[in-house]
mmCIF file of C-alpha atoms in Angstrom:
data_model
loop_
_atom_site.group_PDB
_atom_site.id
_atom_site.type_symbol
_atom_site.label_atom_id
_atom_site.label_comp_id
_atom_site.label_asym_id
_atom_site.label_seq_id
_atom_site.Cartn_x
_atom_site.Cartn_y
_atom_site.Cartn_z
ATOM 1 C CA MET T 356 2.847 -55.268 61.794
ATOM 2 C CA VAL T 357 1.262 -58.268 61.962
ATOM 3 C CA ARG T 358 -2.605 -58.964 61.117
ATOM 4 C CA ILE T 359 -4.294 -62.562 60.918
ATOM 5 C CA TYR T 360 -8.022 -62.370 60.200
ATOM 6 C CA ILE T 361 -9.797 -65.251 61.062
ATOM 7 C CA LEU T 362 -11.538 -66.306 58.624
ATOM 8 C CA ALA T 363 -13.527 -69.366 59.055
ATOM 9 C CA ASP T 364 -15.327 -70.149 63.302
ATOM 10 C CA ASN T 365 -17.786 -72.161 65.131
ATOM 11 C CA LYS T 366 -18.467 -68.615 65.806
ATOM 12 C CA VAL T 367 -19.041 -65.003 65.125
ATOM 13 C CA VAL T 368 -18.434 -62.312 67.841
ATOM 14 C CA GLN T 369 -18.085 -59.156 67.148
ATOM 15 C CA LEU T 370 -21.250 -57.120 64.883
ATOM 16 C CA ARG T 371 -19.483 -55.387 61.726
ATOM 17 C CA PRO T 372 -18.799 -56.128 60.036
ATOM 18 C CA LYS T 373 -22.489 -56.857 59.609
ATOM 19 C CA GLY T 374 -23.255 -60.700 57.091
ATOM 20 C CA LEU T 375 -20.420 -62.393 58.587
ATOM 21 C CA LEU T 376 -20.923 -66.015 58.495
ATOM 22 C CA ALA T 377 -19.730 -69.029 60.559
ATOM 23 C CA GLU T 378 -19.594 -72.595 60.300
ATOM 24 C CA TRP T 379 -17.895 -75.443 62.507
ATOM 25 C CA GLY T 380 -14.913 -75.759 60.700
ATOM 26 C CA PHE T 381 -11.575 -73.001 60.142
ATOM 27 C CA SER T 382 -9.727 -70.804 58.087
ATOM 28 C CA ALA T 383 -7.885 -67.912 58.772
ATOM 29 C CA ALA T 384 -5.436 -65.515 56.257
ATOM 30 C CA ILE T 385 -2.208 -63.760 56.899
ATOM 31 C CA ASP T 386 -1.065 -61.678 54.789
ATOM 32 C CA ASN T 387 -1.824 -63.267 51.027
ATOM 33 C CA VAL T 388 -1.330 -66.746 52.741
ATOM 34 C CA LEU T 389 -4.221 -68.171 53.446
ATOM 35 C CA PHE T 390 -4.130 -71.396 56.194
ATOM 36 C CA ASP T 391 -7.364 -73.609 56.095
ATOM 37 C CA THR T 392 -10.624 -73.229 54.178
ATOM 38 C CA GLY T 393 -13.794 -73.531 55.947
ATOM 39 C CA GLN T 394 -15.582 -75.940 56.041
ATOM 40 C CA LYS T 395 -18.255 -74.655 52.956
ATOM 41 C CA VAL T 396 -18.568 -70.927 52.380
ATOM 42 C CA ALA T 397 -17.884 -68.637 55.574
ATOM 43 C CA ALA T 398 -14.326 -68.560 54.313
ATOM 44 C CA HIS T 399 -14.413 -67.085 51.732
ATOM 45 C CA TRP T 400 -17.258 -65.265 51.424
ATOM 46 C CA ASN T 401 -15.893 -63.544 54.529
ATOM 47 C CA ALA T 402 -12.446 -62.457 53.143
ATOM 48 C CA SER T 403 -14.916 -60.747 50.310
ATOM 49 C CA LEU T 404 -16.131 -58.524 53.575
ATOM 50 C CA LEU T 405 -12.866 -58.140 54.985
ATOM 51 C CA GLY T 406 -11.842 -57.313 51.551
ATOM 52 C CA LEU T 407 -9.371 -60.007 50.910
ATOM 53 C CA LYS T 408 -9.262 -61.233 47.709
ATOM 54 C CA GLU T 409 -6.781 -63.277 46.385
ATOM 55 C CA PHE T 410 -4.476 -66.106 47.465
ATOM 56 C CA ASP T 411 -0.611 -66.968 46.212
ATOM 57 C CA THR T 412 -0.281 -69.219 48.376
ATOM 58 C CA ILE T 413 -2.535 -71.357 50.918
ATOM 59 C CA VAL T 414 -1.153 -74.052 53.494
ATOM 60 C CA LEU T 415 -3.634 -76.539 54.628
ATOM 61 C CA SER T 416 -3.579 -78.004 58.165
ATOM 62 C CA HIS T 417 -4.866 -81.944 57.404
ATOM 63 C CA GLY T 418 -6.768 -83.191 55.123
ATOM 64 C CA HIS T 419 -10.370 -82.763 57.497
ATOM 65 C CA TYR T 420 -13.676 -81.247 55.439
ATOM 66 C CA ASP T 421 -13.744 -78.598 58.040
ATOM 67 C CA HIS T 422 -10.527 -77.595 56.955
ATOM 68 C CA THR T 423 -10.383 -77.974 52.669
ATOM 69 C CA GLY T 424 -14.109 -77.895 52.291
ATOM 70 C CA GLY T 425 -14.388 -74.465 51.357
ATOM 71 C CA LEU T 426 -10.976 -74.127 49.091
ATOM 72 C CA LEU T 427 -12.593 -75.403 45.448
ATOM 73 C CA ASP T 428 -14.231 -71.313 45.696
ATOM 74 C CA PHE T 429 -10.907 -70.089 46.263
ATOM 75 C CA LEU T 430 -9.676 -72.102 43.416
ATOM 76 C CA LEU T 431 -12.171 -70.946 41.057
ATOM 77 C CA THR T 432 -11.928 -67.670 41.253
ATOM 78 C CA ALA T 433 -8.361 -67.898 41.485
ATOM 79 C CA ARG T 434 -7.066 -65.850 38.243
ATOM 80 C CA THR T 435 -4.035 -66.964 38.687
ATOM 81 C CA LYS T 436 -3.036 -70.902 40.364
ATOM 82 C CA PRO T 437 -1.795 -70.235 43.424
ATOM 83 C CA LYS T 438 -0.160 -72.869 44.860
ATOM 84 C CA ILE T 439 -1.038 -75.434 47.799
ATOM 85 C CA TYR T 440 0.875 -76.742 50.617
ATOM 86 C CA LEU T 441 -0.148 -79.678 51.800
ATOM 87 C CA HIS T 442 1.488 -83.396 54.091
ATOM 88 C CA PRO T 443 1.084 -86.861 51.456
ATOM 89 C CA GLU T 444 -1.407 -88.286 54.410
ATOM 90 C CA ALA T 445 -4.131 -85.626 53.562
ATOM 91 C CA TRP T 446 -5.184 -86.950 50.721
ATOM 92 C CA PHE T 447 -6.182 -90.391 52.133
ATOM 93 C CA PRO T 448 -9.161 -91.061 52.661
ATOM 94 C CA ARG T 449 -11.203 -90.391 56.630
ATOM 95 C CA TYR T 450 -13.848 -91.585 58.385
ATOM 96 C CA TYR T 451 -16.059 -91.088 61.769
ATOM 97 C CA GLU T 452 -18.612 -94.185 63.246
ATOM 98 C CA GLY T 453 -19.133 -94.926 59.230
ATOM 99 C CA THR T 454 -19.371 -90.555 58.019
ATOM 100 C CA HIS T 455 -16.501 -89.666 55.700
ATOM 101 C CA ILE T 456 -14.687 -87.365 56.933
ATOM 102 C CA GLY T 457 -11.693 -86.368 54.249
ATOM 103 C CA ILE T 458 -11.022 -84.058 51.888
ATOM 104 C CA PRO T 459 -14.187 -83.835 48.767
ATOM 105 C CA TYR T 460 -11.846 -82.949 47.001
ATOM 106 C CA CYS T 461 -9.759 -85.997 44.346
ATOM 107 C CA ARG T 462 -6.695 -84.608 43.574
ATOM 108 C CA GLU T 463 -6.817 -84.217 40.150
ATOM 109 C CA GLU T 464 -9.221 -82.647 41.030
ATOM 110 C CA ILE T 465 -7.357 -79.505 42.820
ATOM 111 C CA GLU T 466 -4.381 -80.122 40.140
ATOM 112 C CA ASN T 467 -6.315 -78.820 37.448
ATOM 113 C CA LEU T 468 -6.764 -75.442 39.288
ATOM 114 C CA ALA T 469 -3.230 -75.259 41.241
ATOM 115 C CA GLU T 470 0.511 -76.570 42.022
ATOM 116 C CA ILE T 471 0.333 -78.687 44.867
ATOM 117 C CA VAL T 472 3.595 -78.758 46.618
ATOM 118 C CA GLU T 473 3.545 -81.824 49.594
ATOM 119 C CA HIS T 474 5.597 -81.667 52.094
ATOM 120 C CA ARG T 475 6.479 -83.388 55.515
ATOM 121 C CA GLU T 476 9.183 -80.987 56.558
ATOM 122 C CA PRO T 477 8.743 -77.034 57.600
ATOM 123 C CA VAL T 478 8.461 -75.273 55.222
ATOM 124 C CA GLU T 479 8.659 -70.898 54.147
ATOM 125 C CA VAL T 480 5.647 -70.954 52.135
ATOM 126 C CA ALA T 481 6.490 -66.365 52.808
ATOM 127 C CA LYS T 482 8.375 -64.903 54.691
ATOM 128 C CA ASN T 483 8.320 -64.796 58.007
ATOM 129 C CA VAL T 484 5.408 -67.761 57.847
ATOM 130 C CA TYR T 485 6.743 -71.386 58.179
ATOM 131 C CA ALA T 486 3.929 -74.505 57.791
ATOM 132 C CA LEU T 487 5.852 -76.995 59.993
ATOM 133 C CA GLY T 488 4.913 -79.937 58.559
ATOM 134 C CA GLU T 489 4.688 -83.045 60.026
ATOM 135 C CA ILE T 490 5.199 -82.201 64.081
ATOM 136 C CA PRO T 491 7.211 -84.676 66.248
ATOM 137 C CA ARG T 492 4.878 -85.992 69.335
ATOM 138 C CA LYS T 493 6.723 -86.261 72.025
ATOM 139 C CA HIS T 494 3.444 -85.104 74.274
ATOM 140 C CA LYS T 495 -0.479 -86.373 73.934
ATOM 141 C CA ASP T 496 -1.740 -85.711 70.947
ATOM 142 C CA VAL T 497 -5.439 -85.630 69.783
ATOM 143 C CA GLY T 498 -6.238 -88.453 66.460
ATOM 144 C CA ILE T 499 -9.440 -88.880 65.152
ATOM 145 C CA GLY T 500 -12.147 -91.516 63.566
ATOM 146 C CA LYS T 501 -10.249 -94.213 61.546
ATOM 147 C CA ILE T 502 -8.286 -93.828 58.208
ATOM 148 C CA ARG T 503 -7.549 -96.033 55.174
ATOM 149 C CA ARG T 504 -3.477 -96.750 54.711
ATOM 150 C CA ASN T 505 -2.394 -99.390 52.226
ATOM 151 C CA GLY T 506 -5.985 -100.938 51.964
ATOM 152 C CA GLU T 507 -6.288 -101.382 56.002
ATOM 153 C CA LEU T 508 -8.441 -98.833 57.767
ATOM 154 C CA VAL T 509 -6.612 -97.737 61.734
ATOM 155 C CA GLU T 510 -7.045 -94.995 63.983
ATOM 156 C CA ASP T 511 -6.329 -91.946 62.752
ATOM 157 C CA ARG T 512 -3.545 -90.196 64.788
ATOM 158 C CA ILE T 513 -3.779 -87.575 62.185
ATOM 159 C CA LEU T 514 0.197 -87.117 61.397
ATOM 160 C CA ASP T 515 -0.319 -84.984 58.712
ATOM 161 C CA ASP T 516 -1.182 -82.410 61.149
ATOM 162 C CA GLN T 517 0.755 -79.193 60.537
ATOM 163 C CA SER T 518 0.119 -75.556 61.883
ATOM 164 C CA LEU T 519 2.087 -72.239 60.659
ATOM 165 C CA ALA T 520 4.412 -70.181 62.529
ATOM 166 C CA ILE T 521 4.944 -66.710 61.998
ATOM 167 C CA LYS T 522 8.244 -64.851 62.804
ATOM 168 C CA THR T 523 7.503 -61.650 64.414
ATOM 169 C CA ASP T 524 9.737 -59.502 66.388
ATOM 170 C CA LYS T 525 7.797 -59.510 69.997
ATOM 171 C CA GLY T 526 8.069 -63.677 69.147
ATOM 172 C CA VAL T 527 7.209 -66.237 67.806
ATOM 173 C CA ALA T 528 2.530 -66.870 66.079
ATOM 174 C CA VAL T 529 1.191 -69.869 66.085
ATOM 175 C CA VAL T 530 -1.651 -69.924 64.102
ATOM 176 C CA PHE T 531 -3.448 -73.875 64.682
ATOM 177 C CA GLY T 532 -6.063 -75.646 62.406
ATOM 178 C CA CYS T 533 -6.914 -78.354 64.462
ATOM 179 C CA CYS T 534 -3.874 -78.781 66.746
ATOM 180 C CA HIS T 535 -4.163 -83.234 66.316
ATOM 181 C CA ALA T 536 -0.377 -82.976 66.545
ATOM 182 C CA GLY T 537 -1.007 -81.086 70.284
ATOM 183 C CA VAL T 538 -0.822 -78.717 71.863
ATOM 184 C CA ARG T 539 2.378 -78.351 73.829
ATOM 185 C CA ASN T 540 4.111 -79.889 70.903
ATOM 186 C CA THR T 541 3.336 -77.929 68.343
ATOM 187 C CA ILE T 542 4.665 -75.174 70.038
ATOM 188 C CA GLU T 543 7.901 -76.771 70.766
ATOM 189 C CA TYR T 544 8.741 -77.710 67.493
ATOM 190 C CA ALA T 545 7.771 -73.829 66.691
ATOM 191 C CA GLU T 546 10.463 -72.770 68.586
ATOM 192 C CA GLU T 547 13.021 -75.253 67.225
ATOM 193 C CA VAL T 548 12.050 -74.148 64.449
ATOM 194 C CA CYS T 549 12.081 -70.626 63.912
ATOM 195 C CA GLY T 550 15.398 -70.183 66.091
ATOM 196 C CA ASP T 551 12.633 -67.444 69.243
ATOM 197 C CA GLU T 552 10.180 -68.700 71.785
ATOM 198 C CA VAL T 553 6.376 -69.364 71.540
ATOM 199 C CA LYS T 554 4.144 -66.042 72.796
ATOM 200 C CA PHE T 555 1.438 -65.881 70.812
ATOM 201 C CA VAL T 556 -1.305 -68.504 70.495
ATOM 202 C CA ILE T 557 -4.258 -68.477 67.957
ATOM 203 C CA GLY T 558 -6.696 -71.250 66.153
ATOM 204 C CA GLY T 559 -8.220 -74.880 67.443
ATOM 205 C CA THR T 560 -6.785 -75.642 69.736
ATOM 206 C CA HIS T 561 -9.052 -79.844 70.536
ATOM 207 C CA LEU T 562 -8.519 -79.000 74.019
ATOM 208 C CA VAL T 563 -12.382 -79.704 73.613
ATOM 209 C CA ALA T 564 -10.947 -83.624 73.988
ATOM 210 C CA LEU T 565 -9.020 -83.440 76.881
ATOM 211 C CA LYS T 566 -10.141 -84.052 80.102
ATOM 212 C CA GLU T 567 -10.909 -80.925 82.388
ATOM 213 C CA ASN T 568 -7.217 -81.208 84.479
ATOM 214 C CA GLU T 569 -5.439 -81.740 81.146
ATOM 215 C CA VAL T 570 -6.514 -78.481 79.931
ATOM 216 C CA LEU T 571 -6.091 -76.666 84.165
ATOM 217 C CA GLU T 572 -2.622 -77.826 82.912
ATOM 218 C CA ILE T 573 -2.355 -76.553 79.346
ATOM 219 C CA ALA T 574 -3.663 -72.661 81.070
ATOM 220 C CA GLU T 575 -1.221 -72.632 83.893
ATOM 221 C CA TRP T 576 1.898 -74.032 80.874
ATOM 222 C CA PHE T 577 -0.143 -71.135 79.106
ATOM 223 C CA GLU T 578 0.015 -68.925 81.732
ATOM 224 C CA LYS T 579 3.995 -68.930 82.173
ATOM 225 C CA LYS T 580 5.324 -69.161 79.483
ATOM 226 C CA VAL T 581 2.879 -66.835 76.633
ATOM 227 C CA GLU T 582 2.079 -63.489 76.367
ATOM 228 C CA PHE T 583 -2.378 -64.358 74.682
ATOM 229 C CA VAL T 584 -3.538 -67.324 73.711
ATOM 230 C CA ALA T 585 -6.478 -66.774 71.246
ATOM 231 C CA PRO T 586 -8.502 -69.699 70.966
ATOM 232 C CA CYS T 587 -11.030 -71.687 69.223
ATOM 233 C CA HIS T 588 -12.869 -73.376 66.517
ATOM 234 C CA CYS T 589 -12.619 -76.711 68.739
ATOM 235 C CA THR T 590 -10.898 -75.210 71.687
ATOM 236 C CA GLY T 591 -15.271 -75.893 72.956
ATOM 237 C CA PHE T 592 -16.679 -74.169 75.515
ATOM 238 C CA ARG T 593 -15.855 -75.447 78.328
ATOM 239 C CA ALA T 594 -11.630 -75.736 77.724
ATOM 240 C CA GLU T 595 -12.051 -71.689 76.019
ATOM 241 C CA ALA T 596 -14.080 -71.335 80.282
ATOM 242 C CA ILE T 597 -10.695 -72.501 81.335
ATOM 243 C CA LEU T 598 -8.461 -71.021 79.178
ATOM 244 C CA ALA T 599 -10.433 -67.519 79.964
ATOM 245 C CA SER T 600 -10.560 -67.388 83.979
ATOM 246 C CA LYS T 601 -7.010 -69.110 83.868
ATOM 247 C CA LEU T 602 -5.742 -66.585 81.837
ATOM 248 C CA GLY T 603 -7.630 -63.455 82.556
ATOM 249 C CA GLU T 604 -5.883 -60.035 80.160
ATOM 250 C CA LYS T 605 -4.157 -62.723 78.338
ATOM 251 C CA PHE T 606 -7.226 -64.770 77.065
ATOM 252 C CA LYS T 607 -8.437 -63.105 74.033
ATOM 253 C CA LEU T 608 -12.594 -64.281 72.370
ATOM 254 C CA ILE T 609 -12.297 -64.914 68.828
ATOM 255 C CA GLY T 610 -14.465 -65.621 66.237
ATOM 256 C CA ALA T 611 -15.276 -65.597 62.523
ATOM 257 C CA GLY T 612 -14.250 -61.941 61.355
ATOM 258 C CA SER T 613 -11.381 -61.493 63.815
ATOM 259 C CA VAL T 614 -8.786 -59.869 63.061
ATOM 260 C CA ILE T 615 -5.065 -60.333 65.143
ATOM 261 C CA GLU T 616 -2.481 -58.213 64.847
ATOM 262 C CA ILE T 617 0.806 -58.094 66.531
#
């Protein structure tokens, strides 16, 4: 059985354990793999409440502050240097409406506390757990803001966006950070990498940026394809309501502190 712990999300949807924190951002844990670290304090705090102590492996979905801001808390309390997997462009400076929204730490600061592994190709970061790397984009993707590349500010398609794919005996589970690469692109690539069908979808889908008819198309695709969908973070309340209405029992409401068992 695979357990996926949601450590940081925009909301808390359960009473226990007491003291769970929510913040705009995302973080999840699969065994000893930490996927994203939230915006600030929620992920580390909630991990402690859930009895999760240290992580040997950290995967960053992309270089936005709400997925990387809590990184230092995990590194400063680690007894040994963890490995951090990320796309090389995750370090690039990023801006939205003039405000910096990139990783709030410099590379040198993190290198002192962890082993950095930059990758564009898929990597098996733990048994049956794959960091997908740079995802081919045949369908719609969702960029935001600007990125400084080669000294110039250009539109940011967030090419560093990656997700986790987990092989289970019931099919592949995909955990999105923000899924800027696009839901269909990411799922199809996860299937290619894992050699099996995606049946479980968890995390931030960035459907908040899509029009209602586009969300409905995704919902109808999910309805035919997967066993359950547990969206959060940047999915948006409107899109979550559409998914809940369309998917019925396949829809799972989750938030910080939720534990998903497959």
